[in-house]
Short mmCIF file of C-alpha atoms in Angstrom, two decimals:
data_model
loop_
_atom_site.label_atom_id
_atom_site.label_comp_id
_atom_site.label_asym_id
_atom_site.label_seq_id
_atom_site.Cartn_x
_atom_site.Cartn_y
_atom_site.Cartn_z
CA MET A 1 7.82 -5.36 22.36
CA MET A 2 7.43 -7.94 20.22
CA GLY A 3 7.80 -7.25 16.08
CA TYR A 4 6.35 -8.92 13.72
CA ALA A 5 9.40 -10.68 12.37
CA ARG A 6 9.86 -12.37 15.41
CA MET A 7 6.13 -13.62 15.71
CA TYR A 8 6.70 -15.21 12.33
CA SER A 9 9.46 -17.18 13.44
CA GLN A 10 7.25 -19.16 16.48
CA VAL A 11 4.63 -20.13 13.95
CA ASN A 12 5.18 -23.51 15.36
CA VAL A 13 4.96 -22.62 18.80
CA GLY A 14 1.80 -20.79 18.91
CA LEU A 15 1.52 -17.05 17.74
CA PRO A 16 -0.20 -14.04 19.42
CA ALA A 17 -3.79 -13.43 18.05
CA VAL A 18 -2.39 -10.74 16.00
CA ALA A 19 -0.28 -12.71 13.68
CA ARG A 20 -2.15 -15.81 13.27
CA PRO A 21 -3.25 -14.54 9.92
CA PHE A 22 -0.14 -14.99 8.32
CA THR A 23 -0.23 -18.87 9.60
CA ARG A 24 -3.10 -19.35 6.97
CA GLY A 25 -1.22 -18.30 4.04
CA ILE A 26 2.04 -20.00 5.17
CA THR A 27 -0.12 -23.26 5.66
CA LYS A 28 -2.06 -23.06 2.06
CA PHE A 29 1.17 -21.64 0.37
CA HIS A 30 2.81 -25.23 0.96
CA ALA A 31 -0.42 -26.93 0.33
CA PHE A 32 -0.26 -26.16 -3.25
CA THR A 33 3.25 -27.34 -3.75
CA SER A 34 1.46 -30.71 -4.25
CA MET A 35 -0.54 -29.82 -7.23
CA THR A 36 0.77 -30.52 -10.88
CA ARG A 37 2.54 -27.71 -12.50
CA MET A 38 0.24 -25.55 -14.47
CA ASP A 39 0.96 -24.30 -18.05
CA SER A 40 3.07 -21.31 -17.92
CA SER A 41 2.66 -19.89 -21.05
CA THR A 42 1.59 -16.51 -19.26
CA VAL A 43 4.62 -16.26 -16.93
CA THR A 44 6.62 -14.83 -19.76
CA HIS A 45 4.94 -11.95 -19.37
CA PHE A 46 6.35 -11.29 -15.77
CA SER A 47 9.88 -12.04 -16.33
CA GLN A 48 12.71 -9.74 -14.92
CA SER A 49 12.75 -7.64 -17.93
CA THR A 50 9.20 -6.46 -17.57
CA ALA A 51 9.66 -6.08 -13.69
CA ASP A 52 12.66 -3.83 -14.18
CA SER A 53 10.50 -1.97 -16.48
CA GLU A 54 7.93 -0.81 -14.20
CA LEU A 55 10.14 1.85 -12.74
CA SER A 56 9.64 5.14 -13.77
CA SER A 57 12.31 6.90 -15.32
CA THR A 58 12.07 9.46 -12.17
CA LEU A 59 13.07 6.52 -9.65
CA THR A 60 16.05 5.06 -11.32
CA ASN A 61 18.09 7.55 -9.38
CA ARG A 62 17.86 6.85 -5.40
CA SER A 63 19.51 10.24 -4.65
CA LEU A 64 16.61 12.14 -6.81
CA VAL A 65 14.19 10.21 -5.17
CA TRP A 66 15.31 10.67 -1.79
CA ASN A 67 16.22 14.60 -2.72
CA ALA A 68 19.43 14.34 -1.71
CA ARG A 69 22.02 15.98 -2.94
CA SER A 70 24.40 12.74 -3.82
CA LYS A 71 24.25 9.15 -2.56
CA ASN A 72 26.57 9.89 0.12
CA SER A 73 24.29 12.30 1.64
CA LEU A 74 21.45 9.87 1.97
CA PRO A 75 19.46 10.84 5.06
CA ASP A 76 17.69 8.08 7.18
CA ARG A 77 15.11 7.18 4.52
CA VAL A 78 11.89 5.35 5.24
CA LEU A 79 9.90 3.23 2.39
CA LEU A 80 6.00 2.44 3.64
CA LEU A 81 4.27 -0.05 1.17
CA ASP A 82 0.55 -0.20 0.79
CA GLY A 83 0.72 -4.12 0.89
CA LYS A 84 -2.93 -4.83 -0.39
CA ALA A 85 -2.67 -2.28 -3.38
CA MET A 86 0.44 -3.92 -4.53
CA VAL A 87 -0.99 -7.41 -4.49
CA TYR A 88 -4.39 -6.00 -6.20
CA ARG A 89 -2.11 -4.18 -8.61
CA ALA A 90 -0.31 -7.65 -9.59
CA TYR A 91 -3.44 -9.32 -9.63
CA TYR A 92 -4.91 -6.58 -12.37
CA ARG A 93 -2.01 -6.54 -14.22
CA ILE A 94 -2.12 -10.51 -14.94
CA THR A 95 -6.15 -10.25 -15.71
CA LEU A 96 -5.56 -8.02 -18.42
CA SER A 97 -2.23 -9.73 -19.78
CA LYS A 98 -4.95 -12.84 -19.67
CA HIS A 99 -7.72 -10.73 -21.65
CA SER A 100 -5.02 -9.11 -23.60
CA MET A 101 -3.93 -12.78 -25.12
CA LYS A 102 -7.08 -14.09 -25.35
CA SER A 103 -6.13 -16.60 -22.97
CA VAL A 104 -8.55 -19.54 -22.11
CA SER A 105 -10.34 -19.73 -18.83
CA ARG A 106 -8.81 -22.00 -16.28
CA GLY A 107 -12.11 -22.36 -14.76
CA ASP A 108 -12.36 -21.99 -10.76
CA SER A 109 -10.67 -24.89 -9.53
CA ALA A 110 -8.63 -25.17 -7.09
CA GLU A 111 -5.56 -25.45 -9.34
CA ASN A 112 -6.25 -22.40 -11.29
CA SER A 113 -7.14 -20.89 -7.88
CA GLY A 114 -3.41 -21.76 -6.87
CA TRP A 115 -1.69 -21.11 -10.05
CA ASP A 116 -3.30 -17.35 -10.03
CA SER A 117 -2.22 -16.70 -6.49
CA SER A 118 1.00 -17.91 -6.89
CA LEU A 119 1.95 -15.96 -10.18
CA THR A 120 0.08 -12.70 -8.51
CA THR A 121 2.45 -13.29 -5.59
CA VAL A 122 5.56 -13.41 -8.06
CA VAL A 123 4.18 -10.26 -9.59
CA ALA A 124 3.66 -8.33 -6.25
CA LEU A 125 7.36 -9.24 -4.68
CA ASN A 126 8.79 -8.51 -8.02
CA GLU A 127 7.43 -4.68 -7.71
CA ILE A 128 8.43 -4.67 -4.03
CA LEU A 129 12.06 -5.89 -4.83
CA ASN A 130 12.14 -2.71 -6.93
CA LEU A 131 11.42 -0.61 -4.35
CA LEU A 132 13.92 -2.08 -2.43
CA GLU A 133 16.27 -1.12 -4.97
CA LEU A 134 15.61 2.35 -3.95
CA ASP A 135 18.20 1.86 -0.97
CA PRO A 136 15.90 2.83 2.15
CA SER A 137 17.23 2.73 5.41
CA HIS A 138 13.95 1.38 6.93
CA ALA A 139 10.91 -0.30 5.14
CA ALA A 140 7.72 -1.62 5.89
CA VAL A 141 4.80 -3.36 3.93
CA VAL A 142 1.63 -2.31 5.57
CA PHE A 143 -1.92 -4.28 4.96
CA ASP A 144 -5.25 -3.83 6.37
CA TYR A 145 -5.87 -6.07 9.69
CA PRO A 146 -9.09 -8.50 8.47
CA GLY A 147 -12.21 -7.08 10.00
CA GLN A 148 -13.94 -3.94 10.42
CA THR A 149 -12.44 -0.95 11.72
CA PHE A 150 -13.69 2.31 13.63
CA ARG A 151 -14.49 3.68 10.46
CA HIS A 152 -17.15 1.26 10.78
CA THR A 153 -18.19 1.99 13.97
CA LEU A 154 -19.06 5.86 12.74
CA TYR A 155 -20.33 4.61 9.69
CA PRO A 156 -21.59 1.27 9.04
CA GLU A 157 -22.10 2.08 5.58
CA TYR A 158 -18.40 2.83 5.14
CA LYS A 159 -17.09 0.73 2.14
CA GLY A 160 -20.32 -0.91 1.95
CA ASN A 161 -20.75 -0.56 -1.74
CA ARG A 162 -17.85 -2.86 -2.54
CA SER A 163 -17.17 -5.98 -4.23
CA PRO A 164 -15.84 -8.91 -1.91
CA THR A 165 -12.26 -9.06 -2.67
CA PRO A 166 -11.48 -12.29 -4.88
CA ASP A 167 -10.04 -15.47 -3.10
CA THR A 168 -7.20 -15.20 -5.49
CA VAL A 169 -6.42 -11.55 -4.05
CA TRP A 170 -6.65 -12.99 -0.42
CA ASP A 171 -4.57 -16.12 -0.80
CA ALA A 172 -1.68 -14.07 -2.61
CA VAL A 173 -2.00 -11.11 0.28
CA ASN A 174 -1.20 -14.38 2.57
CA PHE A 175 1.51 -15.74 0.68
CA THR A 176 3.17 -12.28 0.01
CA LYS A 177 3.08 -11.91 4.05
CA ALA A 178 4.84 -15.00 4.25
CA ALA A 179 7.63 -14.38 1.88
CA LEU A 180 8.27 -10.68 2.95
CA LEU A 181 8.72 -11.86 6.66
CA SER A 182 11.11 -14.67 5.53
CA MET A 183 12.85 -12.15 3.64
CA GLY A 184 13.60 -9.86 6.29
CA VAL A 185 11.02 -7.07 5.09
CA GLN A 186 8.97 -5.83 8.10
CA VAL A 187 5.16 -6.92 7.31
CA VAL A 188 2.52 -4.50 9.60
CA GLU A 189 -0.96 -5.12 10.47
CA VAL A 190 -3.10 -3.86 13.09
CA PRO A 191 -6.61 -4.33 14.45
CA GLY A 192 -9.39 -1.80 14.29
CA VAL A 193 -7.58 0.88 11.53
CA GLU A 194 -6.55 0.89 8.33
CA ALA A 195 -3.27 0.15 6.50
CA ASP A 196 -3.39 3.47 5.69
CA ASP A 197 -3.69 4.84 9.34
CA VAL A 198 -0.46 2.86 10.27
CA ILE A 199 1.45 4.15 7.59
CA ALA A 200 0.27 7.67 8.39
CA THR A 201 1.38 7.26 12.17
CA LEU A 202 4.42 5.64 10.94
CA ALA A 203 5.32 8.34 8.43
CA SER A 204 4.66 11.35 11.19
CA GLU A 205 6.99 9.14 13.70
CA ALA A 206 9.74 9.24 11.24
CA VAL A 207 9.17 12.99 10.33
CA GLU A 208 9.53 13.52 14.12
CA ALA A 209 13.02 11.94 13.97
CA GLY A 210 14.19 13.56 11.21
CA MET A 211 13.85 10.84 8.36
CA LYS A 212 12.40 11.43 5.07
CA VAL A 213 9.93 9.26 4.32
CA ARG A 214 8.29 7.89 0.90
CA ILE A 215 4.81 6.23 0.75
CA VAL A 216 3.71 3.81 -2.10
CA SER A 217 0.14 4.07 -2.43
CA PRO A 218 -2.40 5.00 -5.13
CA ASP A 219 -4.57 6.34 -2.36
CA LYS A 220 -5.19 10.37 -2.74
CA ASP A 221 -5.75 10.35 1.31
CA PHE A 222 -2.27 10.42 1.73
CA PHE A 223 -2.27 14.08 0.25
CA GLN A 224 -3.21 15.29 3.75
CA ILE A 225 0.20 14.41 5.27
CA LEU A 226 2.29 15.39 2.31
CA SER A 227 5.18 17.78 3.59
CA PRO A 228 8.76 18.32 2.54
CA GLN A 229 10.11 15.20 4.23
CA VAL A 230 7.32 13.27 2.99
CA ARG A 231 6.35 12.24 -0.83
CA LEU A 232 3.95 9.74 -2.77
CA LEU A 233 5.62 7.31 -5.17
CA ARG A 234 2.35 7.11 -7.34
CA TYR A 235 1.07 4.09 -9.75
CA LEU A 236 0.92 5.52 -13.08
CA PRO A 237 -2.26 4.05 -15.32
CA GLN A 238 -1.95 1.00 -17.41
CA GLY A 239 1.05 -0.51 -15.39
CA SER A 240 4.06 1.97 -16.47
CA GLY A 241 5.63 2.51 -13.27
CA PHE A 242 5.43 4.98 -10.54
CA VAL A 243 5.87 8.84 -9.98
CA SER A 244 7.06 10.77 -7.25
CA PHE A 245 4.48 13.12 -6.17
CA GLY A 246 5.18 15.83 -3.14
CA VAL A 247 4.15 19.47 -1.92
CA GLU A 248 4.94 20.94 -5.03
CA GLU A 249 2.65 18.78 -7.37
CA PHE A 250 0.02 18.94 -5.32
CA GLY A 251 0.31 22.70 -5.81
CA GLN A 252 -0.10 22.18 -9.27
CA LYS A 253 -2.77 19.88 -8.99
CA PHE A 254 -4.78 21.89 -6.52
CA PRO A 255 -4.19 25.54 -6.97
CA GLY A 256 -4.45 27.62 -3.75
CA LEU A 257 -4.90 24.68 -1.35
CA LEU A 258 -2.56 23.30 1.09
CA PRO A 259 -2.07 19.58 1.38
CA SER A 260 -3.53 19.87 5.09
CA GLN A 261 -6.71 21.22 3.36
CA HIS A 262 -7.39 18.18 0.79
CA VAL A 263 -9.54 16.43 3.35
CA ASP A 264 -11.75 19.42 3.52
CA MET A 265 -12.20 19.53 0.12
CA GLN A 266 -12.68 15.81 -0.15
CA ALA A 267 -14.87 15.85 2.77
CA LEU A 268 -17.30 18.03 0.66
CA VAL A 269 -17.06 15.98 -2.48
CA GLY A 270 -17.46 12.39 -0.45
CA ASP A 271 -15.51 9.42 -1.84
CA ARG A 272 -17.83 6.97 -4.05
CA ALA A 273 -14.98 3.93 -3.85
CA ASP A 274 -15.50 3.99 0.08
CA ASN A 275 -18.84 4.88 0.18
CA ILE A 276 -18.46 8.18 2.01
CA PRO A 277 -21.49 10.82 1.47
CA GLY A 278 -19.80 14.04 1.26
CA VAL A 279 -22.36 16.95 0.44
CA LYS A 280 -24.86 16.23 -2.26
CA GLY A 281 -24.50 18.28 -5.45
CA ILE A 282 -20.72 19.75 -4.70
CA GLY A 283 -18.11 18.69 -6.86
CA ASP A 284 -14.18 18.92 -6.88
CA ILE A 285 -14.17 22.95 -8.52
CA THR A 286 -16.54 23.83 -6.25
CA ALA A 287 -15.20 22.32 -3.23
CA ARG A 288 -11.77 23.81 -4.05
CA LYS A 289 -13.24 27.13 -4.26
CA LEU A 290 -14.96 27.06 -1.01
CA ILE A 291 -11.99 25.49 0.92
CA THR A 292 -9.77 28.09 -0.46
CA GLN A 293 -11.89 30.97 0.53
CA PHE A 294 -13.04 29.51 3.57
CA GLY A 295 -10.00 27.58 4.83
CA THR A 296 -11.34 24.86 6.37
CA LEU A 297 -14.39 22.58 6.41
CA GLU A 298 -15.38 23.84 10.15
CA ASN A 299 -15.27 27.61 8.83
CA LEU A 300 -17.47 27.08 6.06
CA LEU A 301 -20.21 25.41 7.84
CA ARG A 302 -20.12 27.86 10.35
CA ASP A 303 -20.33 30.59 7.99
CA ARG A 304 -22.07 28.73 5.23
CA ALA A 305 -24.99 31.34 4.71
CA LEU A 306 -22.18 33.57 3.50
CA VAL A 307 -21.67 31.29 0.60
CA THR A 308 -22.42 33.49 -2.84
CA GLN A 309 -22.94 30.37 -5.03
CA SER A 310 -26.88 30.11 -4.99
CA ARG A 311 -26.64 26.32 -5.51
CA ALA A 312 -23.68 25.51 -2.92
CA ARG A 313 -25.00 27.59 -0.39
CA ALA A 314 -28.67 25.76 -0.37
CA THR A 315 -26.96 22.03 -0.40
CA LEU A 316 -24.85 23.35 2.49
CA LEU A 317 -27.98 24.88 4.40
CA LEU A 318 -29.13 21.40 4.11
CA ASP A 319 -26.42 19.49 5.51
CA THR A 320 -27.22 17.77 8.73
CA GLY A 321 -23.87 16.21 9.63
CA GLU A 322 -22.94 14.40 6.65
CA ALA A 323 -19.77 16.95 5.82
CA LEU A 324 -18.61 16.70 9.06
CA LEU A 325 -18.87 12.87 9.42
CA SER A 326 -17.06 12.56 5.84
CA LYS A 327 -14.22 14.53 7.11
CA GLN A 328 -13.55 11.93 10.15
CA LEU A 329 -14.14 8.93 7.79
CA LEU A 330 -11.60 10.42 5.34
CA SER A 331 -8.95 12.15 8.02
CA LEU A 332 -6.14 9.84 8.57
CA LYS A 333 -4.84 8.74 12.14
CA LEU A 334 -1.49 10.58 13.00
CA ASP A 335 -1.57 8.56 16.72
CA VAL A 336 -2.38 4.89 16.20
CA PRO A 337 -1.18 3.60 20.37
CA ALA A 338 2.27 1.89 20.39
CA TYR A 339 0.42 -0.79 22.31
CA ALA A 340 -1.69 -1.57 19.27
CA MET A 341 1.30 -0.91 16.91
CA GLN A 342 3.87 -3.49 18.43
CA CYS A 343 6.56 -1.93 16.54
CA SER A 344 8.29 1.88 16.04
CA VAL A 345 9.68 3.01 12.95
CA GLN A 346 13.09 2.56 14.13
CA SER A 347 12.20 -1.44 14.06
CA LEU A 348 11.74 -1.22 10.89
CA LEU A 349 15.63 -1.02 9.99
CA CYS A 350 16.18 -3.14 6.69
CA LYS A 351 18.22 -6.16 7.64
CA LYS A 352 19.30 -9.76 6.14
CA PRO A 353 17.39 -12.40 8.15
CA LYS A 354 19.27 -14.79 10.32
CA ASP A 355 17.85 -17.72 8.55
CA VAL A 356 16.87 -17.63 5.09
CA ARG A 357 15.88 -21.43 4.52
CA GLU A 358 12.41 -20.41 4.84
CA TYR A 359 12.11 -17.55 2.18
CA THR A 360 13.87 -20.24 -0.12
CA LYS A 361 11.36 -22.71 0.65
CA LEU A 362 8.52 -20.47 -0.48
CA VAL A 363 10.05 -19.31 -3.46
CA GLU A 364 10.79 -23.07 -4.53
CA ALA A 365 6.59 -23.67 -4.10
CA LEU A 366 6.13 -20.91 -6.45
CA VAL A 367 8.76 -22.21 -8.76
CA ASP A 368 6.87 -25.51 -8.97
CA LEU A 369 3.61 -23.61 -9.73
CA VAL A 370 4.42 -20.81 -12.00
CA GLY A 371 7.53 -22.09 -14.04
CA THR A 372 11.29 -21.59 -13.21
CA SER A 373 12.15 -18.65 -15.62
CA THR A 374 10.28 -16.12 -13.58
CA SER A 375 10.09 -17.56 -9.77
CA ASP A 376 14.11 -18.68 -9.86
CA ASN A 377 14.73 -15.05 -10.49
CA LEU A 378 13.09 -13.97 -7.13
CA LEU A 379 16.11 -15.97 -5.19
CA GLU A 380 18.53 -14.07 -7.34
CA ARG A 381 17.08 -10.56 -6.84
CA THR A 382 16.70 -11.20 -2.98
CA ALA A 383 20.05 -12.50 -2.71
CA GLU A 384 21.26 -9.48 -4.57
CA TYR A 385 19.27 -6.95 -2.09
CA TRP A 386 20.73 -9.16 0.91
CA ARG A 387 24.08 -8.48 -0.29
CA ARG A 388 23.60 -4.54 -0.64
CA LEU A 389 22.18 -4.60 2.92
CA GLU A 390 25.52 -6.32 4.21
CA THR A 391 27.96 -3.89 2.73
CA LYS A 392 25.92 -1.08 4.64
CA SER A 393 26.24 -2.62 8.07
#
């Protein structure tokens, strides 16, 4: 079984098809180093002090994050990050900062694109390094593989209402993958499924192995796999950090429901962001009451004539399969095949790479573009991360 870190080391001798997207990011990243350094007045807003403040106070104590009695009692712990969400978060932070400073647009030139993509990469990497300070024993950053998935086969209109991903984000995604892999952090992407499915599969495998799992993502679809071993580190609004969200918090937010029932509730409501239809006319409150009463979507549809709320009953009687289709689209896969994954949770062990020169080269490219005060710090922070790994080995 070939892991992604090993694939990356073979860039110059021919990559398997699944790893080829990384090469475009590496090639374009180095191409930007020939550009003239841009004015970096914006960069100071993303210095180390800003990056440090991103962690919520609830996450500063590693033992609390992992629900351990003490640092010495930490179990094997897996940190799974939604990679594209991290990059998008960095992209929007930069965009909001530019607007707040009323900065003049640089236009759509190649130089502007290179500067924005590189700065987005810096911010994303700093946030990922913050999370790695939580001291996971295993970690991976998971990205969507380019192209359609099985959900598009089920429903061609799936996510059809979304705007195209900005070029800045695509370039930053590729730069971030290259930097993470050369840093020694596992990057995973699987054709035909979404990053959420890969994360859910790895989380399920980790729980079976007796490990604790923390998932970094804003996606509420992960509510369905919450358990005593699996918690979310959810983004707080306005760039104010992360908060730990588990079974207890779910119970407070959705009284009467189990995490596994969230997908049934959401199937009734639908999801505008992903263009999932749901059942017309049923909102969050009604959906929660119905699933609390009937237990599952299937039970509700079977006994829909017994629903006492006249409006809900009428719209459910008109359902011709949209509800069950919505549940299929919203359900995370917990069993992505091993041959497609090309990795296991055990292969995600955090360790320093044997050769750090590629990472240094990538960060130096960032320095040339966005300024030394911000980018140089990446080398220092990463070196500290590697030192912590070496003390544990």
